Short mmCIF file of C-alpha atoms and ligand atoms in Angstrom, two decimals:
data_model
loop_
_atom_site.label_atom_id
_atom_site.label_comp_id
_atom_site.label_asym_id
_atom_site.label_seq_id
_atom_site.Cartn_x
_atom_site.Cartn_y
_atom_site.Cartn_z
CA MET A 1 20.84 -81.97 -50.56
CA PHE A 2 21.29 -81.45 -46.72
CA LEU A 3 20.78 -78.10 -46.90
CA ARG A 4 17.39 -78.20 -49.32
CA ASN A 5 16.16 -80.40 -46.45
CA LEU A 6 17.00 -78.08 -44.17
CA LEU A 7 15.78 -75.12 -45.67
CA GLN A 8 12.77 -77.14 -45.97
CA ALA A 9 12.32 -78.07 -42.65
CA SER A 10 12.88 -74.93 -41.66
CA ALA A 11 9.85 -73.54 -43.77
CA ILE A 12 7.43 -76.21 -42.50
CA LEU A 13 8.34 -75.26 -38.94
CA PRO A 14 6.85 -72.18 -38.64
CA PHE A 15 3.59 -73.84 -39.99
CA LEU A 16 3.87 -76.51 -37.44
CA TYR A 17 4.95 -73.79 -34.81
CA ALA A 18 1.30 -72.11 -36.17
CA THR A 19 -0.39 -75.43 -36.07
CA SER A 20 0.54 -76.40 -32.78
CA SER A 21 -0.29 -73.52 -31.05
CA ALA A 22 -3.89 -72.99 -32.82
CA GLN A 23 -4.73 -75.74 -30.71
CA THR A 24 -4.49 -74.10 -27.43
CA ALA A 25 -6.67 -70.99 -26.68
CA CYS A 26 -5.26 -67.48 -26.43
CA ASN A 27 -7.50 -65.05 -24.45
CA ASN A 28 -10.44 -67.72 -24.42
CA SER A 29 -9.91 -68.86 -28.46
CA PRO A 30 -7.66 -70.45 -30.78
CA LEU A 31 -8.31 -67.84 -33.17
CA LEU A 32 -6.85 -65.40 -31.16
CA CYS A 33 -3.23 -66.14 -30.97
CA ASN A 34 -1.66 -65.53 -34.26
CA ARG A 35 -3.57 -61.94 -34.40
CA ALA A 36 -1.45 -59.11 -33.56
CA TYR A 37 -2.28 -57.42 -30.02
CA ASN A 38 -3.74 -54.51 -31.43
CA ASN A 39 -6.20 -56.51 -34.17
CA ILE A 40 -8.01 -57.71 -31.39
CA THR A 41 -10.97 -56.26 -29.40
CA HIS A 42 -10.06 -56.53 -25.86
CA LEU A 43 -13.32 -56.87 -23.62
CA GLY A 44 -11.99 -53.68 -20.51
CA ALA A 45 -13.43 -53.23 -17.25
CA HIS A 46 -13.90 -49.43 -16.68
CA ASP A 47 -12.89 -48.65 -12.92
CA SER A 48 -12.46 -52.46 -12.23
CA PRO A 49 -11.73 -52.42 -8.65
CA PHE A 50 -14.81 -49.66 -7.75
CA LEU A 51 -16.94 -52.12 -6.36
CA ARG A 52 -20.93 -51.54 -6.40
CA ASP A 53 -21.79 -54.76 -4.38
CA GLN A 54 -22.28 -56.02 -0.87
CA THR A 55 -18.52 -55.57 0.65
CA THR A 56 -18.81 -51.63 -0.55
CA GLY A 57 -22.79 -51.17 0.40
CA PHE A 58 -23.53 -50.86 -3.32
CA SER A 59 -21.65 -47.81 -3.39
CA THR A 60 -23.08 -45.38 -5.82
CA SER A 61 -19.25 -44.67 -6.59
CA GLY A 62 -19.18 -48.21 -7.99
CA ASN A 63 -18.93 -49.10 -11.84
CA GLN A 64 -18.71 -52.87 -11.35
CA ASN A 65 -20.44 -55.39 -9.50
CA TYR A 66 -18.14 -58.20 -9.80
CA ASN A 67 -14.28 -58.14 -8.43
CA SER A 68 -11.12 -57.70 -11.12
CA THR A 69 -10.55 -61.63 -10.44
CA VAL A 70 -14.38 -62.47 -11.36
CA GLN A 71 -14.33 -59.65 -14.43
CA LEU A 72 -10.95 -61.87 -15.41
CA ASP A 73 -12.43 -65.11 -15.20
CA ALA A 74 -15.78 -64.04 -17.35
CA GLY A 75 -13.65 -62.85 -20.50
CA VAL A 76 -12.42 -59.08 -19.44
CA ARG A 77 -8.90 -58.70 -21.03
CA LEU A 78 -8.49 -54.80 -19.91
CA LEU A 79 -8.64 -53.90 -16.20
CA SER A 80 -8.71 -49.54 -15.68
CA ALA A 81 -7.98 -47.86 -12.38
CA GLN A 82 -7.60 -44.62 -10.71
CA VAL A 83 -4.35 -44.59 -8.65
CA HIS A 84 -4.55 -41.59 -5.79
CA LYS A 85 -2.11 -40.55 -3.11
CA LYS A 86 -3.51 -40.97 0.43
CA ASN A 87 -3.08 -38.82 2.66
CA GLY A 88 -1.11 -39.90 6.22
CA THR A 89 0.71 -42.94 4.31
CA THR A 90 3.84 -43.63 3.52
CA GLY A 91 5.80 -46.27 1.21
CA GLU A 92 3.65 -49.41 -0.74
CA ASP A 93 0.69 -47.90 1.31
CA MET A 94 0.76 -44.61 -0.34
CA TRP A 95 -0.66 -45.40 -3.85
CA HIS A 96 -4.40 -46.45 -3.19
CA LEU A 97 -7.01 -47.07 -5.43
CA CYS A 98 -9.98 -44.48 -4.73
CA HIS A 99 -12.75 -43.31 -7.11
CA SER A 100 -12.07 -39.67 -7.02
CA SER A 101 -10.91 -39.28 -3.72
CA CYS A 102 -10.08 -41.76 -0.77
CA ASP A 103 -13.11 -40.63 1.18
CA LEU A 104 -15.60 -42.10 -1.52
CA LEU A 105 -14.08 -45.53 -2.33
CA ASP A 106 -11.14 -46.62 -1.31
CA MET A 107 -10.14 -50.29 -2.55
CA GLY A 108 -6.69 -50.56 -1.40
CA THR A 109 -3.35 -50.13 -2.57
CA LEU A 110 -2.28 -50.86 -6.18
CA ALA A 111 0.11 -53.32 -4.97
CA ASN A 112 -2.60 -55.86 -3.73
CA TRP A 113 -4.65 -55.14 -6.04
CA LEU A 114 -2.18 -56.38 -8.65
CA ARG A 115 -1.27 -59.29 -6.66
CA ASN A 116 -4.66 -60.41 -7.31
CA ILE A 117 -4.03 -59.81 -10.98
CA SER A 118 -0.47 -61.31 -10.93
CA THR A 119 -2.05 -64.49 -9.00
CA TRP A 120 -5.12 -65.05 -12.09
CA MET A 121 -2.25 -64.76 -14.61
CA ASN A 122 -0.22 -67.06 -13.21
CA ASN A 123 -3.15 -69.47 -12.65
CA ASN A 124 -4.22 -68.68 -16.52
CA PRO A 125 -0.74 -69.01 -18.39
CA ASN A 126 -2.27 -68.31 -21.87
CA GLU A 127 -4.01 -64.90 -21.26
CA VAL A 128 -2.76 -61.70 -22.56
CA VAL A 129 -3.96 -58.91 -19.94
CA THR A 130 -4.23 -55.11 -19.86
CA VAL A 131 -3.61 -52.96 -17.14
CA LEU A 132 -4.53 -49.10 -17.80
CA ILE A 133 -3.99 -46.75 -14.92
CA VAL A 134 -5.09 -43.22 -14.18
CA ASP A 135 -2.35 -41.39 -12.23
CA SER A 136 -4.54 -39.31 -10.86
CA ASP A 137 -2.49 -37.55 -7.91
CA ASP A 138 1.08 -37.88 -10.47
CA ALA A 139 2.50 -41.17 -8.83
CA THR A 140 6.08 -40.88 -10.51
CA PRO A 141 7.17 -43.89 -12.67
CA ALA A 142 9.46 -44.88 -9.83
CA GLN A 143 6.66 -44.93 -7.36
CA LEU A 144 4.54 -46.62 -9.66
CA GLY A 145 7.06 -49.29 -10.44
CA ALA A 146 7.58 -49.76 -6.78
CA GLN A 147 4.07 -51.03 -6.46
CA PHE A 148 4.50 -53.43 -9.63
CA GLU A 149 7.53 -54.44 -8.01
CA ALA A 150 6.41 -55.35 -4.85
CA SER A 151 3.42 -57.77 -6.70
CA GLY A 152 5.95 -59.68 -8.63
CA ILE A 153 3.72 -58.84 -11.34
CA ASP A 154 6.72 -56.83 -13.13
CA LYS A 155 8.26 -59.93 -13.97
CA ILE A 156 5.87 -60.66 -16.94
CA ALA A 157 5.12 -57.12 -17.97
CA TYR A 158 5.98 -56.09 -22.00
CA THR A 159 8.48 -53.55 -22.60
CA PRO A 160 7.89 -51.94 -25.97
CA PRO A 161 10.46 -51.23 -28.30
CA SER A 162 10.47 -47.65 -28.08
CA THR A 163 8.65 -45.48 -25.34
CA GLU A 164 7.52 -42.56 -28.03
CA THR A 165 7.19 -44.19 -31.46
CA VAL A 166 3.77 -45.90 -32.36
CA PRO A 167 5.15 -49.94 -33.61
CA LYS A 168 4.57 -50.85 -36.93
CA THR A 169 3.52 -53.86 -35.63
CA TRP A 170 2.21 -54.93 -32.47
CA PRO A 171 3.41 -59.00 -31.22
CA THR A 172 0.96 -61.77 -31.76
CA LEU A 173 -0.50 -62.71 -28.59
CA GLN A 174 0.98 -66.25 -29.12
CA SER A 175 4.74 -64.27 -29.18
CA LEU A 176 3.83 -62.38 -25.89
CA ILE A 177 2.71 -65.48 -24.13
CA SER A 178 5.89 -67.37 -25.69
CA ASN A 179 7.78 -64.30 -24.20
CA GLY A 180 6.28 -64.20 -20.71
CA THR A 181 5.49 -60.68 -21.50
CA ARG A 182 1.87 -60.92 -21.08
CA LEU A 183 0.91 -58.09 -18.92
CA MET A 184 0.69 -54.65 -21.18
CA THR A 185 0.61 -51.61 -19.20
CA PHE A 186 -0.71 -48.15 -19.94
CA VAL A 187 -0.65 -45.40 -17.73
CA ALA A 188 -2.52 -42.03 -17.99
CA SER A 189 -0.25 -40.00 -18.21
CA ILE A 190 3.47 -40.55 -17.45
CA THR A 191 6.96 -39.42 -19.16
CA ALA A 192 8.76 -42.99 -19.90
CA ASP A 193 11.38 -43.73 -17.07
CA PRO A 194 13.99 -46.15 -18.57
CA ALA A 195 14.74 -47.65 -14.66
CA VAL A 196 10.88 -48.63 -15.34
CA PRO A 197 10.28 -49.43 -19.22
CA TYR A 198 7.34 -51.79 -19.31
CA LEU A 199 5.03 -48.25 -18.22
CA MET A 200 3.67 -47.02 -21.41
CA ASP A 201 2.47 -43.64 -21.77
CA GLU A 202 -1.14 -44.19 -22.67
CA PHE A 203 -1.69 -41.53 -25.10
CA SER A 204 1.53 -42.10 -26.75
CA PHE A 205 -0.07 -45.57 -27.75
CA ILE A 206 -3.51 -44.89 -27.45
CA PHE A 207 -6.07 -42.41 -28.26
CA GLU A 208 -9.68 -42.39 -26.90
CA ASN A 209 -13.51 -41.32 -27.48
CA ASP A 210 -14.85 -38.67 -25.18
CA PHE A 211 -16.08 -40.86 -21.92
CA GLU A 212 -18.14 -37.90 -20.31
CA ASN A 213 -21.69 -39.32 -21.96
CA GLU A 214 -25.05 -38.94 -19.95
CA SER A 215 -27.58 -39.79 -22.98
CA PRO A 216 -27.63 -42.87 -25.51
CA THR A 217 -27.41 -40.71 -27.61
CA ASP A 218 -24.16 -38.86 -26.92
CA TYR A 219 -21.97 -41.41 -28.13
CA LYS A 220 -18.93 -40.12 -30.59
CA CYS A 221 -16.01 -42.05 -32.87
CA THR A 222 -13.87 -38.86 -32.66
CA PRO A 223 -10.96 -38.81 -31.09
CA ASN A 224 -11.11 -36.92 -27.37
CA ARG A 225 -7.72 -37.88 -26.05
CA PRO A 226 -4.97 -36.83 -27.08
CA SER A 227 -6.29 -33.13 -27.54
CA ALA A 228 -3.79 -33.16 -30.37
CA LEU A 229 -5.69 -35.63 -32.68
CA LYS A 230 -8.55 -33.72 -33.91
CA THR A 231 -10.26 -35.84 -36.33
CA ALA A 232 -10.80 -39.34 -36.74
CA GLU A 233 -8.77 -39.03 -40.17
CA GLN A 234 -5.49 -37.89 -37.50
CA ALA A 235 -6.53 -40.69 -35.31
CA ALA A 236 -6.15 -43.36 -37.88
CA ASP A 237 -2.94 -41.87 -38.93
CA SER A 238 -1.46 -41.84 -35.76
CA GLY A 239 -1.32 -45.38 -35.99
CA LYS A 240 -2.68 -45.59 -32.21
CA MET A 241 -4.81 -48.24 -30.95
CA PHE A 242 -8.43 -47.32 -30.52
CA LEU A 243 -10.03 -47.44 -26.69
CA MET A 244 -13.84 -46.85 -27.36
CA ASN A 245 -15.43 -45.84 -24.05
CA HIS A 246 -19.05 -46.86 -23.86
CA PHE A 247 -20.65 -46.54 -20.30
CA LEU A 248 -23.45 -43.73 -18.89
CA TYR A 249 -23.01 -41.34 -16.26
CA SER A 250 -26.24 -40.25 -14.00
CA SER A 251 -25.60 -36.55 -12.82
CA GLY A 252 -26.90 -36.76 -8.99
CA LEU A 253 -26.67 -35.27 -5.88
CA PHE A 254 -24.41 -31.99 -6.23
CA GLY A 255 -24.04 -32.76 -9.89
CA ILE A 256 -21.68 -35.54 -8.59
CA GLN A 257 -21.40 -38.05 -11.35
CA THR A 258 -21.93 -41.77 -10.58
CA PRO A 259 -22.12 -44.71 -13.21
CA ASN A 260 -25.80 -45.29 -14.59
CA GLU A 261 -26.48 -48.55 -13.65
CA THR A 262 -30.57 -49.11 -14.34
CA TYR A 263 -29.84 -48.42 -18.03
CA ALA A 264 -27.19 -50.38 -17.98
CA ASN A 265 -28.53 -53.29 -19.65
CA ILE A 266 -29.01 -51.31 -22.90
CA THR A 267 -25.77 -49.44 -22.56
CA ASN A 268 -23.68 -52.95 -22.85
CA ALA A 269 -26.47 -54.83 -25.39
CA GLN A 270 -25.92 -56.12 -28.53
CA THR A 271 -28.45 -54.24 -30.41
CA GLY A 272 -30.71 -51.08 -30.11
CA LEU A 273 -29.85 -47.19 -29.64
CA GLY A 274 -26.96 -46.73 -27.37
CA SER A 275 -26.06 -50.18 -27.41
CA LEU A 276 -22.54 -51.60 -27.37
CA GLY A 277 -23.12 -53.65 -30.09
CA THR A 278 -24.02 -50.73 -32.18
CA ALA A 279 -21.44 -48.29 -31.09
CA ILE A 280 -18.92 -50.99 -32.11
CA LYS A 281 -20.40 -51.40 -35.69
CA THR A 282 -20.63 -47.46 -35.73
CA CYS A 283 -16.76 -46.81 -35.07
CA THR A 284 -16.06 -49.83 -37.12
CA GLY A 285 -17.13 -48.19 -40.01
CA VAL A 286 -15.05 -44.91 -39.28
CA TYR A 287 -11.87 -46.59 -38.58
CA SER A 288 -12.05 -49.58 -41.08
CA LYS A 289 -11.52 -51.37 -38.53
CA PRO A 290 -13.04 -52.43 -35.11
CA PRO A 291 -11.48 -50.47 -31.70
CA THR A 292 -8.71 -52.35 -29.99
CA PHE A 293 -10.52 -51.86 -26.60
CA VAL A 294 -13.94 -51.48 -25.33
CA LEU A 295 -14.08 -50.15 -21.99
CA THR A 296 -17.71 -50.82 -20.04
CA ASP A 297 -19.31 -50.32 -16.95
CA PHE A 298 -20.85 -53.23 -15.45
CA PHE A 299 -19.50 -55.45 -17.81
CA ASN A 300 -21.32 -58.83 -17.28
CA ARG A 301 -24.71 -56.51 -18.00
CA GLY A 302 -25.48 -56.92 -22.09
CA PRO A 303 -23.46 -59.19 -21.80
CA ALA A 304 -20.81 -56.84 -23.17
CA MET A 305 -18.55 -60.29 -23.91
CA ALA A 306 -20.73 -61.18 -26.73
CA SER A 307 -20.54 -58.10 -28.91
CA VAL A 308 -16.58 -58.33 -28.56
CA ASP A 309 -16.68 -62.34 -29.74
CA ASP A 310 -18.69 -60.61 -32.71
CA ALA A 311 -16.01 -58.27 -33.72
CA ASN A 312 -13.22 -60.61 -33.10
CA GLY A 313 -15.24 -63.34 -35.19
CA VAL A 314 -15.13 -65.69 -32.26
CA THR A 315 -17.95 -68.11 -31.60
CA SER A 316 -17.01 -70.98 -29.55
CA ALA A 317 -15.03 -69.01 -26.65
CA THR A 318 -13.04 -71.51 -24.08
CA GLY A 319 -12.08 -71.25 -20.64
CA ARG A 320 -14.81 -68.39 -19.41
CA THR A 321 -16.95 -68.28 -16.42
CA PRO A 322 -19.36 -66.01 -17.39
CA VAL A 323 -21.59 -64.28 -14.45
CA SER A 324 -25.51 -63.57 -14.16
CA THR A 325 -26.74 -60.39 -16.82
CA GLU A 326 -29.05 -59.48 -14.12
CA PRO A 327 -28.75 -56.41 -11.63
CA LEU A 328 -26.84 -57.54 -8.47
CA GLU A 329 -29.66 -57.92 -5.86
CA GLU A 330 -28.97 -56.18 -2.59
CA ASP A 331 -29.08 -58.04 0.60
CA THR A 332 -30.82 -55.61 2.51
CA THR A 333 -30.84 -56.90 5.96
CA SER A 334 -27.16 -55.78 6.03
CA GLY A 335 -26.66 -53.45 3.06
CA VAL A 336 -28.71 -50.52 4.61
CA MET A 337 -26.50 -48.95 7.32
CA LYS A 338 -23.48 -49.48 4.88
CA ARG A 339 -25.39 -47.55 2.26
CA GLN A 340 -26.45 -44.62 4.51
CA GLY A 341 -22.43 -44.92 5.78
CA ASN A 342 -21.86 -44.69 2.25
CA ILE A 343 -23.89 -41.29 1.64
CA PHE A 344 -22.39 -40.06 4.83
CA ALA A 345 -19.19 -39.89 3.27
CA VAL A 346 -20.51 -38.57 0.36
CA VAL A 347 -21.76 -35.65 2.10
CA VAL A 348 -18.26 -35.71 4.16
CA ALA A 349 -16.44 -35.55 0.94
CA VAL A 350 -18.61 -32.68 -0.72
CA VAL A 351 -18.30 -30.42 2.67
CA ALA A 352 -14.25 -30.93 2.30
CA ALA A 353 -14.06 -29.86 -1.12
CA VAL A 354 -16.46 -27.25 -0.74
CA ALA A 355 -14.24 -26.00 2.40
CA PHE A 356 -11.39 -25.96 0.34
CA SER A 357 -11.86 -24.42 -2.59
CA ILE A 358 -13.01 -21.67 -0.18
C1 NAG B 1 -5.71 -59.03 -38.21
O1 NAG B 1 -6.84 -59.83 -38.02
C2 NAG B 1 -7.39 -60.25 -39.16
C3 NAG B 1 -9.03 -61.07 -38.93
O2 NAG B 1 -10.06 -60.13 -38.43
C4 NAG B 1 -6.77 -61.23 -40.01
O3 NAG B 1 -7.06 -61.52 -41.11
C5 NAG B 1 -5.54 -60.36 -40.02
O4 NAG B 1 -4.35 -61.37 -40.53
C6 NAG B 1 -4.82 -60.23 -39.02
N1 NAG B 1 -3.89 -59.01 -39.19
C7 NAG B 1 -3.04 -59.01 -38.18
C8 NAG B 1 -1.61 -58.39 -38.63
O5 NAG B 1 -2.95 -59.88 -36.78
C1 NAG B 2 -13.83 -62.06 -5.78
O1 NAG B 2 -15.37 -62.56 -6.12
C2 NAG B 2 -15.41 -63.58 -5.55
C3 NAG B 2 -17.21 -64.10 -5.97
O2 NAG B 2 -17.65 -62.86 -4.71
C4 NAG B 2 -14.95 -64.44 -4.41
O3 NAG B 2 -14.83 -65.45 -4.17
C5 NAG B 2 -13.61 -63.98 -4.33
O4 NAG B 2 -13.02 -64.39 -3.01
C6 NAG B 2 -12.67 -62.55 -4.75
N1 NAG B 2 -12.07 -62.44 -5.27
C7 NAG B 2 -11.00 -61.43 -4.85
C8 NAG B 2 -9.95 -61.37 -5.13
O5 NAG B 2 -11.54 -60.20 -4.28
C1 NAG B 3 -4.18 -34.67 1.28
O1 NAG B 3 -3.43 -34.16 0.76
C2 NAG B 3 -3.37 -33.36 -0.30
C3 NAG B 3 -2.26 -32.84 -0.81
O2 NAG B 3 -1.03 -32.37 0.35
C4 NAG B 3 -4.21 -32.02 0.44
O3 NAG B 3 -4.56 -30.92 -0.69
C5 NAG B 3 -5.38 -32.53 0.74
O4 NAG B 3 -6.49 -31.47 1.77
C6 NAG B 3 -5.62 -33.26 1.90
N1 NAG B 3 -6.77 -33.83 2.11
C7 NAG B 3 -7.09 -34.59 3.26
C8 NAG B 3 -8.57 -34.99 2.96
O5 NAG B 3 -6.41 -34.53 4.17
C1 NAG B 4 -7.65 -58.83 -3.37
O1 NAG B 4 -7.45 -59.93 -2.96
C2 NAG B 4 -7.72 -60.04 -1.85
C3 NAG B 4 -8.00 -61.23 -1.17
O2 NAG B 4 -7.01 -62.23 -1.28
C4 NAG B 4 -9.41 -59.21 -1.65
O3 NAG B 4 -9.63 -59.04 0.22
C5 NAG B 4 -9.08 -57.41 -1.95
O4 NAG B 4 -10.24 -57.19 -1.74
C6 NAG B 4 -8.85 -57.52 -3.59
N1 NAG B 4 -8.76 -56.10 -3.60
C7 NAG B 4 -9.00 -55.83 -5.02
C8 NAG B 4 -8.74 -54.16 -5.14
O5 NAG B 4 -9.36 -56.90 -6.06
C1 NAG B 5 10.61 -61.39 -27.21
O1 NAG B 5 11.89 -61.64 -26.68
C2 NAG B 5 13.27 -61.39 -27.35
C3 NAG B 5 14.11 -61.46 -26.30
O2 NAG B 5 14.20 -60.71 -24.87
C4 NAG B 5 13.37 -60.36 -27.92
O3 NAG B 5 14.17 -60.05 -28.29
C5 NAG B 5 12.07 -60.11 -29.08
O4 NAG B 5 11.75 -58.91 -29.46
C6 NAG B 5 10.64 -60.50 -28.23
N1 NAG B 5 9.27 -60.47 -28.75
C7 NAG B 5 8.41 -59.78 -28.58
C8 NAG B 5 7.30 -60.11 -29.52
O5 NAG B 5 8.10 -59.47 -27.48
C1 NAG B 6 -29.79 -43.83 -17.22
O1 NAG B 6 -29.88 -43.10 -18.48
C2 NAG B 6 -31.11 -43.23 -19.03
C3 NAG B 6 -31.16 -42.76 -20.45
O2 NAG B 6 -30.36 -41.72 -20.50
C4 NAG B 6 -31.94 -42.55 -18.35
O3 NAG B 6 -33.66 -42.22 -18.94
C5 NAG B 6 -31.95 -42.62 -16.79
O4 NAG B 6 -32.83 -42.10 -16.14
C6 NAG B 6 -30.69 -42.65 -16.43
N1 NAG B 6 -30.62 -43.00 -15.17
C7 NAG B 6 -30.39 -42.28 -13.91
C8 NAG B 6 -30.53 -42.96 -12.49
O5 NAG B 6 -29.76 -41.43 -13.85
C1 NAG B 7 -33.47 -53.60 -19.59
O1 NAG B 7 -33.69 -53.75 -17.94
C2 NAG B 7 -35.16 -53.11 -17.86
C3 NAG B 7 -35.63 -53.28 -16.44
O2 NAG B 7 -35.47 -54.47 -16.06
C4 NAG B 7 -36.38 -54.22 -18.83
O3 NAG B 7 -37.66 -53.81 -18.90
C5 NAG B 7 -35.48 -53.94 -20.15
O4 NAG B 7 -36.60 -54.21 -21.14
C6 NAG B 7 -34.30 -54.36 -20.66
N1 NAG B 7 -33.37 -54.09 -21.56
C7 NAG B 7 -33.08 -54.72 -22.29
C8 NAG B 7 -32.36 -54.12 -24.11
O5 NAG B 7 -32.52 -56.17 -21.93
#
């Protein structure tokens, strides 16, 4: 009798658990708590720290109008960044968030950015956030790990059961939250290091479509990286998560590619040629499920979030602070000098690059 009651109780327990957890939102909706991490579409801010705003003199190297904290407040759950080695620096100051070159745009150290993300995550304990680092100058896992430790964010970083094998199922958001491992970290690319087990090699777990697009007719669903995956079938069979790049470059001065901001409202719209909404639907058709991540420039335009909510079946998100979907207006009284400074920096960088190649 006792045993039977116990069995009944233990059968009811998971149900109660599911019900009570479902009352709280995970990543802005109770509907997402019990879904697997890879069975959700996460909105990504491409080059999250690289700002095109007043603070950078509206740098043409900037991919976003609002900083990473504002992005997170608005519902962005994947932040990508490039990490470069800054010359003439040592220790914690060595690894900076720079766009292609630290002469073009330098947003400070990786550790400082991670501290900002850590602060936000501590203030928002039911949110799972993904950080994707492009390791441009081959920082070792130990060097990247030191930046994570300096920020304290390593304490909530998730470690996968295997650094090589794609898991059959990823944990649910609720289990990541309950376990206190709400930060998912991917690096392109590293060799796994058991001393820093939470740094996951991106292409061991994720595949991407091409990101070099300049026209709204350029987008593809087929894999581009890792190069071993040649077809959509191979990508699907690999079990890796799909990261869908969806942003446009403008090719400008000296063939330098810069994010295409003027077209961002169409790029991030829900419908129409070259829109995010259309691309998600097209690729959902190819893979029989929506992409796990979509990576956008100027994420607030569109807004991109609307297409992501649609893919997730979320209709009444809570706890977000959206930002304007309009272009960010430059305060020209102070912006002009900064913009000139920025163009000067571009020219210096190009001259330096040419000099170096000679
Ligand atoms: C995946 O998401 C769908 C809803 O889109 C849900 O029905 C299904 O149970 C989920 N599966 C897992 C393993 O999370
Ligand atoms: C981000 O931007 C907001 C709004 O401009 C500002 O209030 C906040 O201080 C910024 N936060 C960080 C961490 O840069
Ligand atoms: C920075 O260091 C790299 C590697 O040591 C070198 O190739 C490059 O020329 C340096 N750049 C500058 C601007 O000093
Ligand atoms: C981090 O936050 C500080 C203010 O707390 C801000 O000055 C800095 O720009 C932020 N860095 C990044 C990369 O967001
Ligand atoms: C939660 O943590 C426990 C103990 O470390 C571990 O065995 C389990 O696999 C973790 N679950 C998830 C979903 O990470
Ligand atoms: C942005 O893309 C659109 C569509 O391809 C194009 O018409 C426009 O010229 C581009 N803008 C810039 C600044 O390159
Ligand atoms: C995008 O912005 C342009 C210029 O402001 C406007 O003409 C166009 O109607 C907008 N398109 C969409 C889809 O919002």
